[in-house]
Short mmCIF file of N, CA and C in Angstrom, two decimals:
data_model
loop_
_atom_site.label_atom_id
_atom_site.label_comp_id
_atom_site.label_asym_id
_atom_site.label_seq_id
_atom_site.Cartn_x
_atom_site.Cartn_y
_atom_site.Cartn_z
N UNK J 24 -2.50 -65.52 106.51
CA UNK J 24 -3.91 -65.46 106.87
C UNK J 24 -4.05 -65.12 108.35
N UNK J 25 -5.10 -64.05 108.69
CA UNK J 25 -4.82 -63.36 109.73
C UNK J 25 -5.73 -65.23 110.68
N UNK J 26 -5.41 -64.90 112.24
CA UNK J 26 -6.04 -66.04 113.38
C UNK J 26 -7.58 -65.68 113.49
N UNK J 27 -8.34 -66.58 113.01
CA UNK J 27 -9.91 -66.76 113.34
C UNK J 27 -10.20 -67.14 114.10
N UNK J 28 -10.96 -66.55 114.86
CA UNK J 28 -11.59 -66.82 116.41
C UNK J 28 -13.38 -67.05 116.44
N UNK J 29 -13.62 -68.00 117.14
CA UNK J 29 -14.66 -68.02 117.53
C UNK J 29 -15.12 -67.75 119.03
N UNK J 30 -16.22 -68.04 119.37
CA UNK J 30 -16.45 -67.91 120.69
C UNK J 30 -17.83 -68.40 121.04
N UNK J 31 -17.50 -68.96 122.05
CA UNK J 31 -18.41 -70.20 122.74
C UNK J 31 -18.83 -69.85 124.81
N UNK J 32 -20.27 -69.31 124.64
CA UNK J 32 -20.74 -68.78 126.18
C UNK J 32 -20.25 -70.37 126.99
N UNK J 33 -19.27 -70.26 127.97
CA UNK J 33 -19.13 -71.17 129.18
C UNK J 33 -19.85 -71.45 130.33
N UNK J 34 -20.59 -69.90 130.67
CA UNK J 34 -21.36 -70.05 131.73
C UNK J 34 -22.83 -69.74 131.57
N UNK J 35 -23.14 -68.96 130.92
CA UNK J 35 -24.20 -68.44 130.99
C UNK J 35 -25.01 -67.65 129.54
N UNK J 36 -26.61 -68.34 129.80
CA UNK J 36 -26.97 -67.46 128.31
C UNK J 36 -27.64 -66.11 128.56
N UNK J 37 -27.19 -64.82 128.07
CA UNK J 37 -27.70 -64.07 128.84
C UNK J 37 -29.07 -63.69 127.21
N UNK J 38 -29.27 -64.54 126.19
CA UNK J 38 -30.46 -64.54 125.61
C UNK J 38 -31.77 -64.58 126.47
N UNK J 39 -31.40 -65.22 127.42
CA UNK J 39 -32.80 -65.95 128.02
C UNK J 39 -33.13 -64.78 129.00
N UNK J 40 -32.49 -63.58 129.16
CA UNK J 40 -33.15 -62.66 129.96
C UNK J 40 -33.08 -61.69 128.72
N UNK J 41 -34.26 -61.32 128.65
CA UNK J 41 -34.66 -60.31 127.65
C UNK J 41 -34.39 -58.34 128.23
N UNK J 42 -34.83 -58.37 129.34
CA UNK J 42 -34.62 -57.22 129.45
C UNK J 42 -32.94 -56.36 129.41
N UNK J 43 -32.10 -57.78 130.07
CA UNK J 43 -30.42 -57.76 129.88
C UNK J 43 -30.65 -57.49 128.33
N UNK J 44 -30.66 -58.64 127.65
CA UNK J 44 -30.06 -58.06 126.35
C UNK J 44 -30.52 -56.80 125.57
N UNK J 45 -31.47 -56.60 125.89
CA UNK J 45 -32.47 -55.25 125.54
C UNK J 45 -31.34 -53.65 126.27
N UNK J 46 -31.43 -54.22 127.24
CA UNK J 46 -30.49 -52.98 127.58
C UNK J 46 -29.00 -52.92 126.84
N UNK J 47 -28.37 -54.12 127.03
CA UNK J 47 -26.86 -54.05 126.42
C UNK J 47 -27.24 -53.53 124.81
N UNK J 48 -28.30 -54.21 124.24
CA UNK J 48 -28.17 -53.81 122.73
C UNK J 48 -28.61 -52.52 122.44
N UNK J 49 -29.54 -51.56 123.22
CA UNK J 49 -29.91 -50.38 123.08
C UNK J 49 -28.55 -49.71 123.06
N UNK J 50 -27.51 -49.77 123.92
CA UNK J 50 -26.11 -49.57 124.54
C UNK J 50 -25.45 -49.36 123.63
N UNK J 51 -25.30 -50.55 122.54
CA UNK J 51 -24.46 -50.99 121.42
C UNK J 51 -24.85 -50.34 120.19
N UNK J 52 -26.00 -50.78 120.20
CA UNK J 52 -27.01 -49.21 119.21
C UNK J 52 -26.40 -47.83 119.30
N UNK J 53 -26.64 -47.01 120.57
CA UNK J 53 -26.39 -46.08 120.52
C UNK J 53 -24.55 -45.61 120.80
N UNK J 54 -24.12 -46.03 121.57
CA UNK J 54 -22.71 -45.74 121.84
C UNK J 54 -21.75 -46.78 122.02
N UNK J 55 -22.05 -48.01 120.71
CA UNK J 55 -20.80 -48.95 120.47
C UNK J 55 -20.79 -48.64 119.50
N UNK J 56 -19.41 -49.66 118.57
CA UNK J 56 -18.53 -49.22 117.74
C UNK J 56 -18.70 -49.26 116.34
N UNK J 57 -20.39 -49.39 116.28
CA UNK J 57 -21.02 -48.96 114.75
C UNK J 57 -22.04 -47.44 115.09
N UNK J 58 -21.82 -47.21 116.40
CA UNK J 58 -22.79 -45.91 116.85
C UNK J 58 -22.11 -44.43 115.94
N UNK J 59 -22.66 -43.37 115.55
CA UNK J 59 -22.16 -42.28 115.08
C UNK J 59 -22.13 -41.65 116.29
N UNK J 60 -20.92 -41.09 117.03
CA UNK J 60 -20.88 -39.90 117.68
C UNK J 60 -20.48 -38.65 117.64
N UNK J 61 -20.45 -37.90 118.40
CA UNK J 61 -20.06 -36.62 118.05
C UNK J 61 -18.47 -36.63 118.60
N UNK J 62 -17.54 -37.27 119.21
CA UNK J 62 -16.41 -37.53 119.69
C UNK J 62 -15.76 -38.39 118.36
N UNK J 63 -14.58 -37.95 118.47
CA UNK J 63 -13.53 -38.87 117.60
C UNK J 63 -13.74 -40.82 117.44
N UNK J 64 -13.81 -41.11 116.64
CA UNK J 64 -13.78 -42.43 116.51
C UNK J 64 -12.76 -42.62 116.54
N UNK J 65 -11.34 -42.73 117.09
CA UNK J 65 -10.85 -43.05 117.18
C UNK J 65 -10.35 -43.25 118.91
N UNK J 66 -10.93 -42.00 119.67
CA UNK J 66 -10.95 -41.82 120.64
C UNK J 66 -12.15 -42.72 121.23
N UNK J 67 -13.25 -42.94 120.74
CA UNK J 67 -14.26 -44.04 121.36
C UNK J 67 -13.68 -44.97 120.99
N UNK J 68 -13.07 -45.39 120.16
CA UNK J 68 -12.21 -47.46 120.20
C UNK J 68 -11.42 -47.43 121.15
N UNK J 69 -10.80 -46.04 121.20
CA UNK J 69 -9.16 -46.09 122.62
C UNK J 69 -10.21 -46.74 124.00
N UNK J 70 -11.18 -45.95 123.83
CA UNK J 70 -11.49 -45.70 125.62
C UNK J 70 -12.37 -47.19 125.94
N UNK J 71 -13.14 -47.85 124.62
CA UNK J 71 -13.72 -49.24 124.19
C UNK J 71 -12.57 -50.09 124.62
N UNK J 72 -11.99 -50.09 124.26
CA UNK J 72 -10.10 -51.02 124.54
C UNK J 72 -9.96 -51.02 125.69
N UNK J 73 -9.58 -49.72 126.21
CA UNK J 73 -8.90 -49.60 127.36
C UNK J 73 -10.13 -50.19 128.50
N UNK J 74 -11.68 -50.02 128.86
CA UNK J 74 -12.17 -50.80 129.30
C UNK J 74 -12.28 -52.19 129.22
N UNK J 75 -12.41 -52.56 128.24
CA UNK J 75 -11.93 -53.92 128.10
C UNK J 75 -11.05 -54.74 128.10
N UNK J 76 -9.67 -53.90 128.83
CA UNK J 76 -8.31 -54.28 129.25
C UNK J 76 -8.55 -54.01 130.69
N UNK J 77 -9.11 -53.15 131.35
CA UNK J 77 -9.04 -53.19 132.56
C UNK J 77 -10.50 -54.35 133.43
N UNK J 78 -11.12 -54.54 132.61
CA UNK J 78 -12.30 -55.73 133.07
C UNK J 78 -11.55 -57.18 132.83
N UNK J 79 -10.61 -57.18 131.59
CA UNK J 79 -10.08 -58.45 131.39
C UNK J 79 -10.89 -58.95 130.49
N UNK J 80 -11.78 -58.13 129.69
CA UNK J 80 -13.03 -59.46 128.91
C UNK J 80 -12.24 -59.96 127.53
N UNK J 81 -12.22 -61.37 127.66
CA UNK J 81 -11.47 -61.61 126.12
C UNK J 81 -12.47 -61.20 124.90
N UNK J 82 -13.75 -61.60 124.87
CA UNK J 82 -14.44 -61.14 124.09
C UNK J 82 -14.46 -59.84 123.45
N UNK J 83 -14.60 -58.83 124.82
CA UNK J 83 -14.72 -57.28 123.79
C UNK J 83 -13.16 -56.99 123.69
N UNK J 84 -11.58 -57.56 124.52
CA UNK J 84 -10.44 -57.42 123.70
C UNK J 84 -10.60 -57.96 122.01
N UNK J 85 -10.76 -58.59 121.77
CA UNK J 85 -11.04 -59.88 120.48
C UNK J 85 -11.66 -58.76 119.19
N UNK J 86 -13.00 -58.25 120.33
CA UNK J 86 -14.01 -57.25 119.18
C UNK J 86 -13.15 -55.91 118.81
N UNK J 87 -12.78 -56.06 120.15
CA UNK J 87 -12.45 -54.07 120.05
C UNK J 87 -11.24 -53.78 119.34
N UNK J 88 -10.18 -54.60 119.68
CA UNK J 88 -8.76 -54.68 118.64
C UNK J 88 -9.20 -54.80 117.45
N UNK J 89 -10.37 -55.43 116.69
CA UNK J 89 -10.47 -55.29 115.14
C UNK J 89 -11.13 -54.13 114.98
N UNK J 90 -11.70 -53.86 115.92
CA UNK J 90 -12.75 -52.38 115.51
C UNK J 90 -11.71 -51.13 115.50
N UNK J 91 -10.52 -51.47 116.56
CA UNK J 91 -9.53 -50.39 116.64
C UNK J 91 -8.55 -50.19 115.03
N UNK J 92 -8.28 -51.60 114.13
CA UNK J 92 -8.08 -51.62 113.33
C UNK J 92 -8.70 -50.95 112.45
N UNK J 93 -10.56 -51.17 111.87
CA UNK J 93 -11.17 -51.11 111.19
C UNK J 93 -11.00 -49.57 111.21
N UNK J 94 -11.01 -48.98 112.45
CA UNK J 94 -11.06 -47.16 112.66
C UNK J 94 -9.95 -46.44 112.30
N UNK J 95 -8.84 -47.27 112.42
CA UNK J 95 -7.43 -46.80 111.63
C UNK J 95 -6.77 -46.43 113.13
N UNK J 96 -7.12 -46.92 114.19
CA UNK J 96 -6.49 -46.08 115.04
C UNK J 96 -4.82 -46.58 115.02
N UNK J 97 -3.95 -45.49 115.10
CA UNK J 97 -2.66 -45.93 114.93
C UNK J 97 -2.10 -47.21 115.91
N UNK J 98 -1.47 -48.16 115.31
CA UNK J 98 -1.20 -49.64 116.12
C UNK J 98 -0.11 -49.52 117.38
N UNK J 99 0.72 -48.21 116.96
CA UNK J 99 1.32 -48.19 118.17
C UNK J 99 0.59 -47.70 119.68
N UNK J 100 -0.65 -46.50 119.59
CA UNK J 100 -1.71 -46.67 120.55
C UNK J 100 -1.74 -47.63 120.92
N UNK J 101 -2.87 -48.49 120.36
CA UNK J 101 -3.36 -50.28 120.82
C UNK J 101 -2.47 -50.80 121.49
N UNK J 102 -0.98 -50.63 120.93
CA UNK J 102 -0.35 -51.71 121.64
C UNK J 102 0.29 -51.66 122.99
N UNK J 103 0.00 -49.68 122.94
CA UNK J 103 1.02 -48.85 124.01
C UNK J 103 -0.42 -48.70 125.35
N UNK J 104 -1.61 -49.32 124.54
CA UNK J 104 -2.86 -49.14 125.94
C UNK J 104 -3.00 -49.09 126.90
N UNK J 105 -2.57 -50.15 127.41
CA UNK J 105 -2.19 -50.91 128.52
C UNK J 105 -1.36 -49.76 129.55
N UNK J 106 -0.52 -49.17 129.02
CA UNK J 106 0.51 -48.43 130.18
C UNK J 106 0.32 -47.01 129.11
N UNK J 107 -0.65 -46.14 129.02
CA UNK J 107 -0.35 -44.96 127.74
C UNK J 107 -0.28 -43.93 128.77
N UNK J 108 -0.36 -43.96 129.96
CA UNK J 108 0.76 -42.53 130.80
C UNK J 108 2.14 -43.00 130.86
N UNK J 109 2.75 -43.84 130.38
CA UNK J 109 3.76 -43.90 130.54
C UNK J 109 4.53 -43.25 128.77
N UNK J 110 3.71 -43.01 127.90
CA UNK J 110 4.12 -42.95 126.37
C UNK J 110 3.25 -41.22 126.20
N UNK J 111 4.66 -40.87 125.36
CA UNK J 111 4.29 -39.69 124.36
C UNK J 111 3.03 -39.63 122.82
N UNK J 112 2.51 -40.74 123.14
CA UNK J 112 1.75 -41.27 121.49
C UNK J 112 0.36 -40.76 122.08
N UNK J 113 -0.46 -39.97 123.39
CA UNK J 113 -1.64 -39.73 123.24
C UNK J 113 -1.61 -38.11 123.78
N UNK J 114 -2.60 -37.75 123.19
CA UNK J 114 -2.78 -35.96 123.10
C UNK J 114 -3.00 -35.46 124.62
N UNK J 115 -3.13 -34.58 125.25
CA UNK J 115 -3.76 -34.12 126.61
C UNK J 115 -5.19 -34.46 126.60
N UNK J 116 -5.96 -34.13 125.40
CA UNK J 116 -7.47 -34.61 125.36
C UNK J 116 -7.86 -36.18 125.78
N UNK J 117 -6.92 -36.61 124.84
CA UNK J 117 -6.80 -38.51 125.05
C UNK J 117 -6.57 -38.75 126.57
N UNK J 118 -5.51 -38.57 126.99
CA UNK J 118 -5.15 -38.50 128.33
C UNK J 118 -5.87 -38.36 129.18
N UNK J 119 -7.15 -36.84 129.55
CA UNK J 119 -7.75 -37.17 130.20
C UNK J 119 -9.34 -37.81 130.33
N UNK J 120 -9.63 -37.96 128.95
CA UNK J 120 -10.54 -39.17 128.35
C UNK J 120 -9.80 -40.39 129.09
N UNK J 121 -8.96 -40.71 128.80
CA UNK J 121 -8.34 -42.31 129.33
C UNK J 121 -8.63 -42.37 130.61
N UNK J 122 -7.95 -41.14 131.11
CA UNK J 122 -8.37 -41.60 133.34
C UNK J 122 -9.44 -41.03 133.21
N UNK J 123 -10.16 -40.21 132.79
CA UNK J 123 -11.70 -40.47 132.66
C UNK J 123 -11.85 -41.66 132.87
N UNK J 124 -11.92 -42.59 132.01
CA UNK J 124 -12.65 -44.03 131.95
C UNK J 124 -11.91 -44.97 132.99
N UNK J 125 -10.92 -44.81 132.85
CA UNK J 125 -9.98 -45.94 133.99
C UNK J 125 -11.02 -45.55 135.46
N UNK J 126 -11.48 -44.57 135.99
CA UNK J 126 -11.54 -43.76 136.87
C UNK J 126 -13.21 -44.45 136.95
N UNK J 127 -13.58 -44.29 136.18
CA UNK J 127 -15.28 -44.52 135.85
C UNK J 127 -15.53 -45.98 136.18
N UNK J 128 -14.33 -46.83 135.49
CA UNK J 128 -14.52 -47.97 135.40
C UNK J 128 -14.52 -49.13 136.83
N UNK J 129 -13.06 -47.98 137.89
CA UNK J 129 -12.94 -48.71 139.24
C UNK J 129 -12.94 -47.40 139.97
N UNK J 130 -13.89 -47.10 139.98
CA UNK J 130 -14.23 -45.91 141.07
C UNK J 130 -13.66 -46.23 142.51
N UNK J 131 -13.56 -47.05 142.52
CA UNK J 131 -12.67 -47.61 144.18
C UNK J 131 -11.37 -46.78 144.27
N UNK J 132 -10.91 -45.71 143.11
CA UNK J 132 -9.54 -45.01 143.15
C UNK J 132 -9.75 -43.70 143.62
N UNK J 133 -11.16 -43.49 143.44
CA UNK J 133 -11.57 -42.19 143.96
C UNK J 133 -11.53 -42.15 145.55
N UNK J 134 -10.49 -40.88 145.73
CA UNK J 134 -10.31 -41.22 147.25
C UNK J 134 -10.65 -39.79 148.12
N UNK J 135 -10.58 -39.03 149.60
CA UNK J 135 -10.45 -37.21 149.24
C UNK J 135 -9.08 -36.71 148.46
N UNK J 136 -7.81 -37.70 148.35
CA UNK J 136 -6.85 -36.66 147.70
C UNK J 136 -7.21 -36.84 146.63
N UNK J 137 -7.92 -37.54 145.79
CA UNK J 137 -8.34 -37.93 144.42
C UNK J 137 -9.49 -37.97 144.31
N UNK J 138 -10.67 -36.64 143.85
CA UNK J 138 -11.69 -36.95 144.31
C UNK J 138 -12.26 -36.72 142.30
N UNK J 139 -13.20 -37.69 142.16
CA UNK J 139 -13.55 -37.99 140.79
C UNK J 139 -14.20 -36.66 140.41
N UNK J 140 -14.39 -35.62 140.83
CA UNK J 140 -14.53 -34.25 140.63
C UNK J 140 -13.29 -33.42 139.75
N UNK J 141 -12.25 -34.01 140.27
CA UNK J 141 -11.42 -33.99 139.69
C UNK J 141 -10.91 -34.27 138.12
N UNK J 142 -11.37 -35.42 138.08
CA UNK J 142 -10.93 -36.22 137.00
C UNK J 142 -11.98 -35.96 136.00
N UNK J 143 -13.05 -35.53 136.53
CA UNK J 143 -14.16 -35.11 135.56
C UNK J 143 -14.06 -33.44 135.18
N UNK J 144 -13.20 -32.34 135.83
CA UNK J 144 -12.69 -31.24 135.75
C UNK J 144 -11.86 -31.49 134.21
N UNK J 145 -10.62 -32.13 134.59
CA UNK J 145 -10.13 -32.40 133.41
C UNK J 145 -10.57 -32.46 132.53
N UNK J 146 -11.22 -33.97 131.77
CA UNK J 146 -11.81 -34.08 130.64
C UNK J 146 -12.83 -32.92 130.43
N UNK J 147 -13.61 -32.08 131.10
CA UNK J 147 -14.33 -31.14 130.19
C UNK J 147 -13.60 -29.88 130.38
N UNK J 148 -12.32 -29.70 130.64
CA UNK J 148 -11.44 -29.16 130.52
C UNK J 148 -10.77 -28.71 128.65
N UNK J 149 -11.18 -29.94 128.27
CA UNK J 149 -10.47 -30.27 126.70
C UNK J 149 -11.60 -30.86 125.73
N UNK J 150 -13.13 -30.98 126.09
CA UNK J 150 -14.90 -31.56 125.54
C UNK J 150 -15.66 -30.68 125.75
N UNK J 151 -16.31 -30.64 125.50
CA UNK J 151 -17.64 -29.94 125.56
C UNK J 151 -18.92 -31.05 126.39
N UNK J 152 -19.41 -30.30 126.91
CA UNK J 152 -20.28 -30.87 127.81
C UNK J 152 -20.92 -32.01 127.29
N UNK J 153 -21.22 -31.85 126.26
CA UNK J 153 -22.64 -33.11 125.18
C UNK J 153 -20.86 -34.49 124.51
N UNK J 154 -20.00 -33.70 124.60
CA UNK J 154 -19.03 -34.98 124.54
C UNK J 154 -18.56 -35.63 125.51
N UNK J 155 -18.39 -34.68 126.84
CA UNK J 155 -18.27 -35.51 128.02
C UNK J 155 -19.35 -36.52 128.08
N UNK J 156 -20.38 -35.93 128.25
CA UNK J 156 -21.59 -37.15 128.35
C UNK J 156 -21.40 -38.35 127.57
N UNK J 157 -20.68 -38.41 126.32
CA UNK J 157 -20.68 -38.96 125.35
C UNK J 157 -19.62 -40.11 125.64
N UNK J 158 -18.86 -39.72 125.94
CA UNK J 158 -17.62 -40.63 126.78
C UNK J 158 -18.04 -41.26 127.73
N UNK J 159 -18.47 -40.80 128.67
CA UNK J 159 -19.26 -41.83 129.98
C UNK J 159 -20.34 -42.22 129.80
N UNK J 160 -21.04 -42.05 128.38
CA UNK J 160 -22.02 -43.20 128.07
C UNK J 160 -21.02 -44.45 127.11
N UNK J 161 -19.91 -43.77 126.77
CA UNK J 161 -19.29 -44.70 125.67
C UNK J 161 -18.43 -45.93 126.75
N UNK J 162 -18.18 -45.35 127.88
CA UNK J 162 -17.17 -46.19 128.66
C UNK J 162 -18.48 -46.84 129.44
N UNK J 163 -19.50 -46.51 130.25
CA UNK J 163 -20.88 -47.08 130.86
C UNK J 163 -20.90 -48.13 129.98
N UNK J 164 -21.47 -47.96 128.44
CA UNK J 164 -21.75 -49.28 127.80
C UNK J 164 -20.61 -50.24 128.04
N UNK J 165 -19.87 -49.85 127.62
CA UNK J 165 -18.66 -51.19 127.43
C UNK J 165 -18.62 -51.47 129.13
N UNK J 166 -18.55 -50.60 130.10
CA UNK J 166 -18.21 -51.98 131.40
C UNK J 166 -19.80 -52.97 131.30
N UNK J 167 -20.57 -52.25 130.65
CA UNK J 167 -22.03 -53.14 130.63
C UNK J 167 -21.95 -53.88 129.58
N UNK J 168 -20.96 -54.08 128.62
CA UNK J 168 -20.93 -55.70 127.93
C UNK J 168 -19.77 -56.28 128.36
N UNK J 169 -18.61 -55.27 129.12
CA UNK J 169 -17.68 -56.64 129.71
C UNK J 169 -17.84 -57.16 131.01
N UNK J 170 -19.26 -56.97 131.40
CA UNK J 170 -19.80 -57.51 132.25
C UNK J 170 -20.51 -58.42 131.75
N UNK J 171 -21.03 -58.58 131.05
CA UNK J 171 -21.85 -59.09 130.76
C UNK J 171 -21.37 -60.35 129.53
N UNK J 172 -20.43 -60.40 129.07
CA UNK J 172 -19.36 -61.14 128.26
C UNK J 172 -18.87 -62.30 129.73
N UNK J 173 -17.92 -61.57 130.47
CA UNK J 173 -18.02 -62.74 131.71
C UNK J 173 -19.12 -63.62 132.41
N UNK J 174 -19.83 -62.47 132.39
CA UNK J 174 -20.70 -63.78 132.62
C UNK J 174 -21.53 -64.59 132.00
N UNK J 175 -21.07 -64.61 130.93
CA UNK J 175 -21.60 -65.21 129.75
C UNK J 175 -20.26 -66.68 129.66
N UNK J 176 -19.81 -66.17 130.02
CA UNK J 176 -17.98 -67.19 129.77
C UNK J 176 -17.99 -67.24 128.06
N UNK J 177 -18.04 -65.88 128.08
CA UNK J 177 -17.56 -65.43 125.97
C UNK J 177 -16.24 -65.89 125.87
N UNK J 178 -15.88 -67.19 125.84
CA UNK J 178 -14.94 -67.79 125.50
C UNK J 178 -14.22 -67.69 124.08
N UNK J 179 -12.98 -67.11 124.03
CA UNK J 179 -12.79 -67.27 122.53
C UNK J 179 -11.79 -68.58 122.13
N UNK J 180 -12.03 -69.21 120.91
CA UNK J 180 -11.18 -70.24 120.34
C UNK J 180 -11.00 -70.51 119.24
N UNK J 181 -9.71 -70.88 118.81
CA UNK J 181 -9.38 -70.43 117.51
C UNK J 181 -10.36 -71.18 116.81
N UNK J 182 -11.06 -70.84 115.78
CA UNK J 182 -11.81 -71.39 114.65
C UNK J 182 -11.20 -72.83 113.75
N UNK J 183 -11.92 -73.80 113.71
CA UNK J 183 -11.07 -74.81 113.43
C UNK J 183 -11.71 -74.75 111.82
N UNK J 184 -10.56 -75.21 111.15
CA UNK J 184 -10.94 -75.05 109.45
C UNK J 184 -11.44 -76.31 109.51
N UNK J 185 -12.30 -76.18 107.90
CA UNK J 185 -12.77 -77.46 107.41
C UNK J 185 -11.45 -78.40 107.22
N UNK J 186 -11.38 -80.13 107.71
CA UNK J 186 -10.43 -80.84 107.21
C UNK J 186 -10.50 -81.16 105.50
N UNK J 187 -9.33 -81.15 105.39
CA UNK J 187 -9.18 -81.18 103.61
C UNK J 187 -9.73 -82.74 103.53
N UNK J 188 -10.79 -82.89 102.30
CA UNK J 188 -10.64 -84.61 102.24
C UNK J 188 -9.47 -84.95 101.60
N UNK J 189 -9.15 -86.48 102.23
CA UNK J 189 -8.18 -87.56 101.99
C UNK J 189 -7.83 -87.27 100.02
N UNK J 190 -6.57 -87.53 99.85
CA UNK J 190 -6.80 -87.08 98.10
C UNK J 190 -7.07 -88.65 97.91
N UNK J 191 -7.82 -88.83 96.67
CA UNK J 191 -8.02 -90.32 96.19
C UNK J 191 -6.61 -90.48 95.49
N UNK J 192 -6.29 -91.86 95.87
CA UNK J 192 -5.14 -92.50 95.23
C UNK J 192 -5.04 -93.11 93.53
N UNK J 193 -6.18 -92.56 93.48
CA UNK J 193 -6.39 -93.01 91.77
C UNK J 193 -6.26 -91.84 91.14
N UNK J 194 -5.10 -92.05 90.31
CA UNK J 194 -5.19 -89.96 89.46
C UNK J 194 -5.58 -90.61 88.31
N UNK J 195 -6.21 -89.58 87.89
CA UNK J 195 -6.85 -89.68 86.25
C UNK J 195 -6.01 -89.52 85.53
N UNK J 196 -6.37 -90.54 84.31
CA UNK J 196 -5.14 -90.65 83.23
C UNK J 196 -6.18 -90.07 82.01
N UNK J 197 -7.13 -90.05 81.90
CA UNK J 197 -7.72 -89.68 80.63
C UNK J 197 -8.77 -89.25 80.87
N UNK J 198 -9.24 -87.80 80.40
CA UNK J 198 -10.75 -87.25 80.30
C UNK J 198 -11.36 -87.54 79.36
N UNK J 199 -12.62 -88.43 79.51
CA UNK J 199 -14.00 -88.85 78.62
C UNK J 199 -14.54 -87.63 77.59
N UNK J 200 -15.13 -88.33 77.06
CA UNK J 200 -15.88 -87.30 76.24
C UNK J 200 -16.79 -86.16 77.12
N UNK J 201 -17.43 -86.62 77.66
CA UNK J 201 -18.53 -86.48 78.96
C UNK J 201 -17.98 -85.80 80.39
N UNK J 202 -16.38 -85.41 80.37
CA UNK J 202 -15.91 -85.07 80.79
C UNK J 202 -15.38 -85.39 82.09
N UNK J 203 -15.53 -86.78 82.37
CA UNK J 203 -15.26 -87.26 83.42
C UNK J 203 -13.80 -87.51 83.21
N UNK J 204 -13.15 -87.44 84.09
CA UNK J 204 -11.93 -88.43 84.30
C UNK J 204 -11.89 -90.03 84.78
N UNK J 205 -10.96 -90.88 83.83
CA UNK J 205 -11.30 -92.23 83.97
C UNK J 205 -9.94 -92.20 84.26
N UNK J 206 -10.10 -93.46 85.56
CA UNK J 206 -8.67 -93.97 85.63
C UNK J 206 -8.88 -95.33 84.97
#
């Protein structure tokens, strides 16, 4: 039986501001991981992941690894995320989708020898303009719920099962007419 997780806000409810959740859910609507896009679904869970490995949010890790499942994306990806310039398992397109988003996500890397002109050359290098957009609205949303997951303290914990009741120490020796068991 696969590990059930729950999750419990630590710090903060971000229900109680309406216009926050209004924005994140318009977000999730349109370019999270029940959204139809015109880009690979498999390529929007990579780049969903990979933001949510570089923010640290346990929550959208938790969401996005089953959604990466649910999409079929191959498990050696997922698992190779974390370091995938270092691995032969993603295409040139993937590749520069990935520092696309890495890039998007901590713009603090953009420097003059590295100027995000650059990195945005690439990816529509290998997209089309209406999919580039599509990607940096897909990576925008997700740093805007793993922002918003922290500060929520989207805590995850394993799901505790129902306790089995105690067995009664009386076993039935004979079923009634009425169908009871009598000890």
């Amino acid at each position: 039986m696969e590990d059930e997780v729950e999750f419990r806000s630590t710090r903060l409810d971000s229900t109680r501001n309406t216009p926050l959740t209004a924005l994140a859910r318009a977000g999730a609507e349109a370019f999270g991981y029940t959204a139809r896009l015109r880009i690979p679904r498999e390529l929007a869970q990579l780049l969903r992941l990979r933001v949510a490995q570089l923010n640290g949010c346990p929550y959208c890790l938790t969401v996005h690894h089953a959604a990466a499942r649910a999409a079929r994306v191959p498990r050696a990806k997922v698992e190779c995320l974390v370091s995938w310039w270092e691995t032969e398992l993603f295409t040139a397109p993937e590749r520069a989708a990935l520092t696309y988003a890495e890039r998007l996500t901590s713009s603090h890397g953009s420097t003059a020898e590295q100027p995000f002109q650059a990195v945005h050359e690439a990816v529509a290098a290998h997209y089309a303009p209406e999919e580039v957009l599509e990607i940096a609205a897909v990576v925008i949303n997700m740093n805007i719920w793993t922002r918003l997951k922290l500060a929520e303290g989207a805590m995850p914990t394993m799901a505790v099962e129902p306790a089995v009741p105690p067995l009664d120490d009386r076993v039935p020796t004979e079923v009634s007419e009425g169908g009871r068991a009598d000890t």
